[in-house]
Amino acid sequence: MKVAVVGATGLVGTKMMQVLAERNFPVTELLPVASEKSVGKEVTFKGKTYKVIGMQDAIDAKPNVAIFSAGGNTSLEWAPKFAAAGITVIDNSSAWRMDTTKKLVVPEINASVLTPEDKIIANPNCSTIQMVVALNPLHSKYKIRRLVVSTYQSVTGTGKKAVDQLMNERNKVEGDKAYPYPIDLNVIPQIDVFLENGYTKEEMKMVNETKKILQDDSIRVTATAVRIPVMGGHSESVNVEFENDFDLDEVKEILSNSSGIILQDNLKDLIYPMPLWAHEKDEVFVGRLRRDETQENTLNMWIVSDNLRKGAATNAVQIAEYLASKNML
Ligand SMILES: NC(=O)c1ccc[n+]([C@@H]2O[C@H](COP(=O)([O-])OP(=O)(O)OC[C@H]3O[C@@H](n4cnc5c(N)ncnc54)[C@H](OP(=O)(O)O)[C@@H]3O)[C@@H](O)[C@H]2O)c1
């Protein structure tokens, strides 16, 4: 199994190699790929060093699968070239997510939509993944009508430059900026660019991707996405209105028994999800479950997950695992 990791010098690409190794994905040959400026640089995988190669060399090496985390433009330009060479692409950027000819996959929810003909498969946005993992089992039982979500997102979601900006500010060192404002000791209510309707692209990703993954256009979603000076993962406050009434104990039981979810909801011992605890974990953590007392059939939840793992690398590797298990690679 030849595996290309495109964006191997970046935050997600680095985590991707770590997750491939941890989960013992049967890699026989690793091809770390990045931009021309990084060709020849070394990366480590399972204790061995590998030299970074360029995009065309990666295609020529004919990997079974190429996991892309190198930005939308790189994916738009290169994923079709990999696919044309018969290589399955799992793409972490937003380039293909809303393309009606491409599948948008969270394995716990909809891996079964994949077929051997799917050569470019989209990995959803990190904040969407953790939200739908937590919501899907409840949607199946009570049917979601409307979601109001506010996010508290880690700087790791922006990439290396943003982590450097936070640490530079903390250490009072000058450097490149990923954000238009200081991030340390601040909160920035903007993630990605603003659109005509006043929402950001990140907010609309949550709206549109949620409907596509849950295969239900009737779900109404409204989002506010916020960057905070945190590293371990993204947090989300989600207000969920269901069509049917629920029992809080049953909600807890459903979540506890669902794959990929860990319930952390013990107020007596002050147990609730936090990025500090979700960091370097593959699961989605859910807590602060309580009835919205202002409206019928409505639940408040707090959802936390490591955006570089379940929000990116782990989800992509799980897709690759599913494809491999079905002999689709
Ligand atoms: N961070 C997250 O939580 C997260 C979650 C989900 C999805 N994503 C997506 O994953 C992608 C990467 O994010 P990141 O946080 O890892 O960013 P990053 O740390 O800035 O890394 C970007 C990577 O892309 C490579 N790259 C850039 N331009 C390229 C080109 N023209 N050809 C080949 N490689 C190129 C870079 O290589 P060089 O070092 O050579 O420039 C680097 O390896 C983005 O599309 C992002 O939206 C990120």
CSV table of C-alpha atoms and ligand atoms in Angstrom, one decimal:
chain,number,residue,atom,x,y,z
A,1,MET,CA,0.0,0.0,0.0
A,2,LYS,CA,1.7,3.1,-1.3
A,3,VAL,CA,0.4,6.2,0.5
A,4,ALA,CA,1.1,9.8,-0.5
A,5,VAL,CA,0.7,12.5,2.2
A,6,VAL,CA,0.3,15.8,0.3
A,7,GLY,CA,1.0,18.7,2.6
A,8,ALA,CA,3.4,16.6,4.6
A,9,THR,CA,5.3,19.6,6.1
A,10,GLY,CA,2.1,21.2,7.4
A,11,LEU,CA,0.2,20.8,10.7
A,12,VAL,CA,-2.4,18.4,9.3
A,13,GLY,CA,0.1,16.5,7.1
A,14,THR,CA,2.4,15.9,10.1
A,15,LYS,CA,-0.6,14.7,12.2
A,16,MET,CA,-1.7,12.5,9.3
A,17,MET,CA,1.6,10.6,9.3
A,18,GLN,CA,1.4,10.3,13.1
A,19,VAL,CA,-2.1,8.8,12.8
A,20,LEU,CA,-1.2,6.5,10.0
A,21,ALA,CA,1.6,5.1,12.1
A,22,GLU,CA,-0.5,4.9,15.3
A,23,ARG,CA,-3.4,3.1,13.7
A,24,ASN,CA,-1.0,0.7,11.9
A,25,PHE,CA,-2.4,1.6,8.4
A,26,PRO,CA,-0.6,-1.0,6.2
A,27,VAL,CA,1.8,1.5,4.6
A,28,THR,CA,4.4,-0.3,2.5
A,29,GLU,CA,5.8,2.9,1.0
A,30,LEU,CA,5.3,6.5,2.2
A,31,LEU,CA,5.5,9.4,-0.2
A,32,PRO,CA,5.6,12.7,1.7
A,33,VAL,CA,4.7,15.6,-0.7
A,34,ALA,CA,4.8,19.3,-0.4
A,35,SER,CA,5.4,22.5,-2.4
A,36,GLU,CA,8.5,22.9,-4.5
A,37,LYS,CA,10.2,24.9,-1.8
A,38,SER,CA,10.1,21.9,0.5
A,39,VAL,CA,11.3,19.3,-1.9
A,40,GLY,CA,14.3,17.5,-0.4
A,41,LYS,CA,13.3,18.4,3.2
A,42,GLU,CA,13.1,15.4,5.6
A,43,VAL,CA,10.1,14.2,7.5
A,44,THR,CA,9.9,11.2,9.9
A,45,PHE,CA,7.5,8.3,9.7
A,46,LYS,CA,7.7,5.3,12.1
A,47,GLY,CA,11.2,6.3,13.1
A,48,LYS,CA,12.5,6.5,9.5
A,49,THR,CA,13.3,9.7,7.6
A,50,TYR,CA,11.8,10.3,4.2
A,51,LYS,CA,12.7,13.1,1.7
A,52,VAL,CA,9.8,15.3,0.6
A,53,ILE,CA,9.0,15.0,-3.1
A,54,GLY,CA,7.0,17.3,-5.5
A,55,MET,CA,3.5,16.7,-6.9
A,56,GLN,CA,4.4,15.3,-10.3
A,57,ASP,CA,6.9,12.9,-8.8
A,58,ALA,CA,4.2,11.7,-6.5
A,59,ILE,CA,1.8,11.0,-9.4
A,60,ASP,CA,4.6,9.2,-11.3
A,61,ALA,CA,5.1,7.0,-8.2
A,62,LYS,CA,1.5,5.8,-8.5
A,63,PRO,CA,0.4,5.6,-4.9
A,64,ASN,CA,-2.8,3.7,-4.1
A,65,VAL,CA,-4.1,6.7,-2.1
A,66,ALA,CA,-3.1,10.3,-1.7
A,67,ILE,CA,-4.3,12.2,1.3
A,68,PHE,CA,-4.3,15.9,0.6
A,69,SER,CA,-3.9,18.7,3.2
A,70,ALA,CA,-2.4,21.4,1.1
A,71,GLY,CA,-5.1,24.0,0.7
A,72,GLY,CA,-8.0,24.4,-1.7
A,73,ASN,CA,-6.2,25.7,-4.7
A,74,THR,CA,-3.6,22.9,-4.6
A,75,SER,CA,-6.5,20.4,-4.4
A,76,LEU,CA,-8.4,22.0,-7.3
A,77,GLU,CA,-5.3,21.9,-9.5
A,78,TRP,CA,-3.9,18.6,-8.5
A,79,ALA,CA,-6.5,16.2,-7.2
A,80,PRO,CA,-8.0,15.7,-10.7
A,81,LYS,CA,-4.5,14.8,-12.0
A,82,PHE,CA,-4.0,12.2,-9.3
A,83,ALA,CA,-7.5,10.8,-9.9
A,84,ALA,CA,-6.9,10.7,-13.7
A,85,ALA,CA,-3.8,8.5,-12.9
A,86,GLY,CA,-6.1,6.1,-11.0
A,87,ILE,CA,-5.0,7.3,-7.5
A,88,THR,CA,-7.7,7.7,-4.9
A,89,VAL,CA,-7.6,11.2,-3.3
A,90,ILE,CA,-8.9,11.9,0.2
A,91,ASP,CA,-9.0,15.7,0.4
A,92,ASN,CA,-9.0,17.8,3.5
A,93,SER,CA,-9.5,21.1,1.9
A,94,SER,CA,-12.9,22.7,1.1
A,95,ALA,CA,-12.3,22.4,-2.7
A,96,TRP,CA,-14.7,19.5,-3.4
A,97,ARG,CA,-16.9,19.3,-0.4
A,98,MET,CA,-20.0,20.8,-1.9
A,99,ASP,CA,-19.4,19.4,-5.4
A,100,THR,CA,-22.5,17.2,-6.0
A,101,THR,CA,-20.4,14.6,-7.8
A,102,LYS,CA,-18.2,14.1,-4.7
A,103,LYS,CA,-18.9,12.3,-1.5
A,104,LEU,CA,-18.5,14.1,1.8
A,105,VAL,CA,-17.7,11.5,4.4
A,106,VAL,CA,-17.6,11.0,8.1
A,107,PRO,CA,-17.1,7.2,8.4
A,108,GLU,CA,-19.2,6.8,11.6
A,109,ILE,CA,-22.1,8.3,9.6
A,110,ASN,CA,-22.0,7.6,5.9
A,111,ALA,CA,-19.0,5.5,4.8
A,112,SER,CA,-21.4,3.2,3.1
A,113,VAL,CA,-22.0,5.9,0.3
A,114,LEU,CA,-18.5,5.2,-1.0
A,115,THR,CA,-18.0,3.2,-4.2
A,116,PRO,CA,-14.9,2.1,-6.1
A,117,GLU,CA,-15.7,4.9,-8.6
A,118,ASP,CA,-15.1,7.6,-6.1
A,119,LYS,CA,-11.6,8.9,-6.9
A,120,ILE,CA,-11.8,12.2,-5.1
A,121,ILE,CA,-13.4,12.0,-1.7
A,122,ALA,CA,-13.9,15.0,0.5
A,123,ASN,CA,-13.2,15.2,4.2
A,124,PRO,CA,-15.5,17.7,5.9
A,125,ASN,CA,-14.6,20.9,7.7
A,126,CYS,CA,-13.2,20.2,11.2
A,127,SER,CA,-15.9,22.1,13.1
A,128,THR,CA,-18.6,20.3,11.0
A,129,ILE,CA,-17.1,16.8,11.6
A,130,GLN,CA,-17.2,17.0,15.4
A,131,MET,CA,-20.7,18.5,15.4
A,132,VAL,CA,-22.3,15.8,13.1
A,133,VAL,CA,-20.5,12.9,14.9
A,134,ALA,CA,-22.3,14.1,18.1
A,135,LEU,CA,-25.6,14.9,16.5
A,136,ASN,CA,-26.1,12.0,14.1
A,137,PRO,CA,-27.3,9.4,16.7
A,138,LEU,CA,-29.7,12.0,18.2
A,139,HIS,CA,-30.9,12.9,14.7
A,140,SER,CA,-31.7,9.3,14.0
A,141,LYS,CA,-33.8,9.0,17.2
A,142,TYR,CA,-35.4,12.5,17.5
A,143,LYS,CA,-34.9,14.2,14.1
A,144,ILE,CA,-33.2,17.6,14.2
A,145,ARG,CA,-35.3,20.6,13.1
A,146,ARG,CA,-32.9,23.5,13.8
A,147,LEU,CA,-29.3,24.0,15.1
A,148,VAL,CA,-27.8,27.2,16.6
A,149,VAL,CA,-24.1,26.8,16.9
A,150,SER,CA,-21.3,29.0,18.2
A,151,THR,CA,-17.7,27.8,17.9
A,152,TYR,CA,-14.6,28.4,20.0
A,153,GLN,CA,-11.9,27.3,17.6
A,154,SER,CA,-8.2,26.5,18.2
A,155,VAL,CA,-5.5,28.3,16.3
A,156,THR,CA,-4.2,25.0,15.0
A,157,GLY,CA,-7.2,25.1,12.7
A,158,THR,CA,-5.5,27.9,10.7
A,159,GLY,CA,-2.2,26.0,10.3
A,160,LYS,CA,1.4,26.5,11.3
A,161,LYS,CA,1.6,30.3,10.8
A,162,ALA,CA,-1.2,30.8,13.3
A,163,VAL,CA,0.4,28.6,16.0
A,164,ASP,CA,3.6,30.7,15.5
A,165,GLN,CA,1.7,33.9,15.7
A,166,LEU,CA,0.1,32.9,19.1
A,167,MET,CA,3.5,31.7,20.5
A,168,ASN,CA,5.3,34.8,19.2
A,169,GLU,CA,2.8,37.1,20.8
A,170,ARG,CA,3.1,35.2,24.0
A,171,ASN,CA,6.9,35.4,23.9
A,172,LYS,CA,6.9,39.0,22.7
A,173,VAL,CA,8.7,38.1,19.5
A,174,GLU,CA,8.0,39.8,16.1
A,175,GLY,CA,6.9,37.5,13.3
A,176,ASP,CA,4.4,36.8,10.4
A,177,LYS,CA,0.7,37.1,11.2
A,178,ALA,CA,-2.0,34.6,10.3
A,179,TYR,CA,-4.7,36.9,11.6
A,180,PRO,CA,-5.5,40.6,11.1
A,181,TYR,CA,-5.4,41.1,14.9
A,182,PRO,CA,-3.5,39.8,17.9
A,183,ILE,CA,-4.9,36.4,18.9
A,184,ASP,CA,-3.2,36.1,22.4
A,185,LEU,CA,-5.6,37.4,25.1
A,186,ASN,CA,-8.2,38.0,22.3
A,187,VAL,CA,-11.2,36.5,20.6
A,188,ILE,CA,-11.7,37.0,16.9
A,189,PRO,CA,-15.3,36.6,15.6
A,190,GLN,CA,-14.1,35.8,12.1
A,191,ILE,CA,-13.0,32.5,10.6
A,192,ASP,CA,-12.2,32.5,6.9
A,193,VAL,CA,-13.5,35.3,4.6
A,194,PHE,CA,-16.8,37.2,4.8
A,195,LEU,CA,-19.5,36.4,2.2
A,196,GLU,CA,-22.2,38.6,0.7
A,197,ASN,CA,-24.7,37.5,3.4
A,198,GLY,CA,-22.5,38.7,6.3
A,199,TYR,CA,-21.6,35.2,7.4
A,200,THR,CA,-18.1,33.8,7.1
A,201,LYS,CA,-17.2,31.0,4.8
A,202,GLU,CA,-16.5,28.8,7.9
A,203,GLU,CA,-20.0,29.5,9.2
A,204,MET,CA,-21.6,28.6,5.8
A,205,LYS,CA,-19.5,25.4,5.6
A,206,MET,CA,-21.2,24.3,8.9
A,207,VAL,CA,-24.6,25.1,7.4
A,208,ASN,CA,-24.1,23.3,4.1
A,209,GLU,CA,-21.9,20.4,5.0
A,210,THR,CA,-24.2,19.4,7.9
A,211,LYS,CA,-27.1,19.0,5.5
A,212,LYS,CA,-25.0,17.1,3.0
A,213,ILE,CA,-23.6,14.6,5.5
A,214,LEU,CA,-26.8,14.0,7.4
A,215,GLN,CA,-28.6,13.8,4.0
A,216,ASP,CA,-31.3,16.2,5.2
A,217,ASP,CA,-31.8,19.5,3.5
A,218,SER,CA,-34.7,20.4,5.9
A,219,ILE,CA,-32.4,20.9,8.9
A,220,ARG,CA,-32.0,24.6,9.6
A,221,VAL,CA,-28.5,25.6,10.8
A,222,THR,CA,-27.2,29.0,11.8
A,223,ALA,CA,-23.6,29.4,13.0
A,224,THR,CA,-21.2,31.9,14.5
A,225,ALA,CA,-17.5,30.8,14.2
A,226,VAL,CA,-15.0,32.3,16.6
A,227,ARG,CA,-11.2,31.9,16.9
A,228,ILE,CA,-9.8,31.8,20.4
A,229,PRO,CA,-6.2,31.5,21.7
A,230,VAL,CA,-6.3,27.8,22.3
A,231,MET,CA,-4.3,24.9,20.9
A,232,GLY,CA,-5.9,21.5,21.9
A,233,GLY,CA,-9.1,21.5,19.8
A,234,HIS,CA,-12.3,23.2,18.8
A,235,SER,CA,-15.2,23.7,21.2
A,236,GLU,CA,-18.9,24.2,20.2
A,237,SER,CA,-22.0,25.3,22.0
A,238,VAL,CA,-24.9,23.8,20.1
A,239,ASN,CA,-28.6,24.4,20.7
A,240,VAL,CA,-30.6,21.6,19.0
A,241,GLU,CA,-34.3,21.7,18.4
A,242,PHE,CA,-35.7,18.3,17.7
A,243,GLU,CA,-39.0,17.4,16.0
A,244,ASN,CA,-39.7,14.9,18.8
A,245,ASP,CA,-39.4,15.2,22.5
A,246,PHE,CA,-36.5,13.5,24.3
A,247,ASP,CA,-35.5,12.1,27.7
A,248,LEU,CA,-32.2,13.5,29.0
A,249,ASP,CA,-31.1,10.2,30.4
A,250,GLU,CA,-31.9,8.5,27.2
A,251,VAL,CA,-29.9,11.2,25.3
A,252,LYS,CA,-26.9,10.4,27.6
A,253,GLU,CA,-27.3,6.7,27.0
A,254,ILE,CA,-27.5,7.1,23.2
A,255,LEU,CA,-24.4,9.2,23.2
A,256,SER,CA,-22.5,6.9,25.5
A,257,ASN,CA,-23.3,3.9,23.2
A,258,SER,CA,-22.4,5.7,19.9
A,259,SER,CA,-19.1,5.1,18.2
A,260,GLY,CA,-16.5,7.9,18.3
A,261,ILE,CA,-18.2,9.7,21.1
A,262,ILE,CA,-17.2,10.1,24.8
A,263,LEU,CA,-19.7,11.5,27.2
A,264,GLN,CA,-18.2,13.8,29.8
A,265,ASP,CA,-21.1,15.0,31.7
A,266,ASN,CA,-20.7,14.8,35.5
A,267,LEU,CA,-21.5,18.1,37.1
A,268,LYS,CA,-20.9,16.9,40.6
A,269,ASP,CA,-17.2,16.3,39.8
A,270,LEU,CA,-16.9,19.2,37.4
A,271,ILE,CA,-16.5,16.9,34.4
A,272,TYR,CA,-17.2,18.4,31.1
A,273,PRO,CA,-15.3,18.4,27.8
A,274,MET,CA,-12.3,20.8,27.4
A,275,PRO,CA,-9.7,21.2,24.6
A,276,LEU,CA,-7.0,20.5,27.2
A,277,TRP,CA,-8.4,17.0,27.6
A,278,ALA,CA,-9.5,16.4,24.0
A,279,HIS,CA,-6.0,17.2,22.7
A,280,GLU,CA,-4.3,14.2,21.0
A,281,LYS,CA,-7.5,12.1,21.3
A,282,ASP,CA,-9.5,10.8,18.4
A,283,GLU,CA,-12.9,11.0,19.9
A,284,VAL,CA,-15.6,13.7,20.1
A,285,PHE,CA,-16.3,14.7,23.7
A,286,VAL,CA,-19.8,15.8,24.6
A,287,GLY,CA,-21.1,17.3,27.9
A,288,ARG,CA,-23.1,20.1,29.6
A,289,LEU,CA,-26.3,18.4,28.3
A,290,ARG,CA,-29.3,20.2,29.5
A,291,ARG,CA,-32.8,21.0,28.3
A,292,ASP,CA,-33.3,24.5,26.8
A,293,GLU,CA,-36.0,25.7,29.2
A,294,THR,CA,-37.2,28.4,26.8
A,295,GLN,CA,-38.4,26.1,24.1
A,296,GLU,CA,-39.9,22.6,23.6
A,297,ASN,CA,-37.9,19.6,22.4
A,298,THR,CA,-34.6,21.6,22.6
A,299,LEU,CA,-31.3,20.5,24.0
A,300,ASN,CA,-28.1,22.4,24.8
A,301,MET,CA,-24.8,20.6,24.3
A,302,TRP,CA,-21.1,21.3,24.5
A,303,ILE,CA,-18.9,19.5,22.0
A,304,VAL,CA,-15.1,19.4,21.9
A,305,SER,CA,-12.7,17.5,19.7
A,306,ASP,CA,-9.0,17.8,18.5
A,307,ASN,CA,-9.5,19.5,15.1
A,308,LEU,CA,-6.2,18.1,13.8
A,309,ARG,CA,-7.3,14.5,14.6
A,310,LYS,CA,-11.0,13.8,14.2
A,311,GLY,CA,-11.4,17.1,12.5
A,312,ALA,CA,-8.8,16.2,9.8
A,313,ALA,CA,-6.2,13.4,10.0
A,314,THR,CA,-8.1,10.7,11.9
A,315,ASN,CA,-11.2,11.2,9.8
A,316,ALA,CA,-9.2,10.9,6.6
A,317,VAL,CA,-7.3,7.8,7.8
A,318,GLN,CA,-10.6,6.2,8.8
A,319,ILE,CA,-11.9,6.8,5.2
A,320,ALA,CA,-8.7,5.2,3.9
A,321,GLU,CA,-9.2,2.3,6.3
A,322,TYR,CA,-12.8,1.8,5.1
A,323,LEU,CA,-11.7,1.8,1.5
A,324,ALA,CA,-8.9,-0.6,2.2
A,325,SER,CA,-11.3,-2.9,4.1
A,326,LYS,CA,-13.6,-3.0,1.0
A,327,ASN,CA,-10.7,-3.5,-1.4
A,328,MET,CA,-11.3,-0.1,-3.0
A,329,LEU,CA,-7.7,1.1,-2.9
B,1,LIG,N1,-5.7,22.7,10.6
B,1,LIG,C1,-6.9,22.1,10.7
B,1,LIG,O1,-7.4,21.8,11.7
B,1,LIG,C2,-7.5,21.6,9.4
B,1,LIG,C3,-8.6,20.8,9.6
B,1,LIG,C4,-9.3,20.4,8.4
B,1,LIG,C5,-8.7,20.7,7.2
B,1,LIG,N2,-7.7,21.5,7.1
B,1,LIG,C6,-7.2,21.8,5.7
B,1,LIG,O2,-5.9,21.1,5.5
B,1,LIG,C7,-5.1,22.0,4.7
B,1,LIG,C8,-3.7,22.2,5.4
B,1,LIG,O3,-3.9,22.8,6.6
B,1,LIG,P1,-2.7,22.9,7.7
B,1,LIG,O4,-3.4,23.5,8.9
B,1,LIG,O5,-1.9,21.7,7.7
B,1,LIG,O6,-1.8,24.1,6.9
B,1,LIG,P2,-0.3,24.4,7.0
B,1,LIG,O7,0.3,24.0,8.3
B,1,LIG,O8,-0.1,25.8,6.5
B,1,LIG,O9,0.4,23.4,5.9
B,1,LIG,C9,0.1,23.5,4.5
B,1,LIG,C10,0.8,22.4,3.7
B,1,LIG,O10,0.4,22.5,2.4
B,1,LIG,C11,1.6,22.4,1.6
B,1,LIG,N3,1.4,23.2,0.3
B,1,LIG,C12,1.1,24.5,0.2
B,1,LIG,N4,1.0,24.9,-1.1
B,1,LIG,C13,1.3,23.8,-1.8
B,1,LIG,C14,1.4,23.5,-3.2
B,1,LIG,N5,1.3,24.5,-4.1
B,1,LIG,N6,1.8,22.3,-3.6
B,1,LIG,C15,2.0,21.3,-2.7
B,1,LIG,N7,1.9,21.5,-1.3
B,1,LIG,C16,1.6,22.7,-0.9
B,1,LIG,C17,2.6,23.1,2.4
B,1,LIG,O11,3.9,22.7,1.9
B,1,LIG,P3,5.1,23.8,2.2
B,1,LIG,O12,5.6,23.6,3.6
B,1,LIG,O13,6.1,23.3,1.1
B,1,LIG,O14,4.6,25.1,1.9
B,1,LIG,C18,2.3,22.4,3.8
B,1,LIG,O15,2.8,21.1,3.8
B,1,LIG,C19,-5.9,23.2,4.4
B,1,LIG,O16,-6.6,23.0,3.2
B,1,LIG,C20,-6.9,23.3,5.5
B,1,LIG,O17,-8.0,23.9,5.2
B,1,LIG,C21,-7.0,22.0,8.2
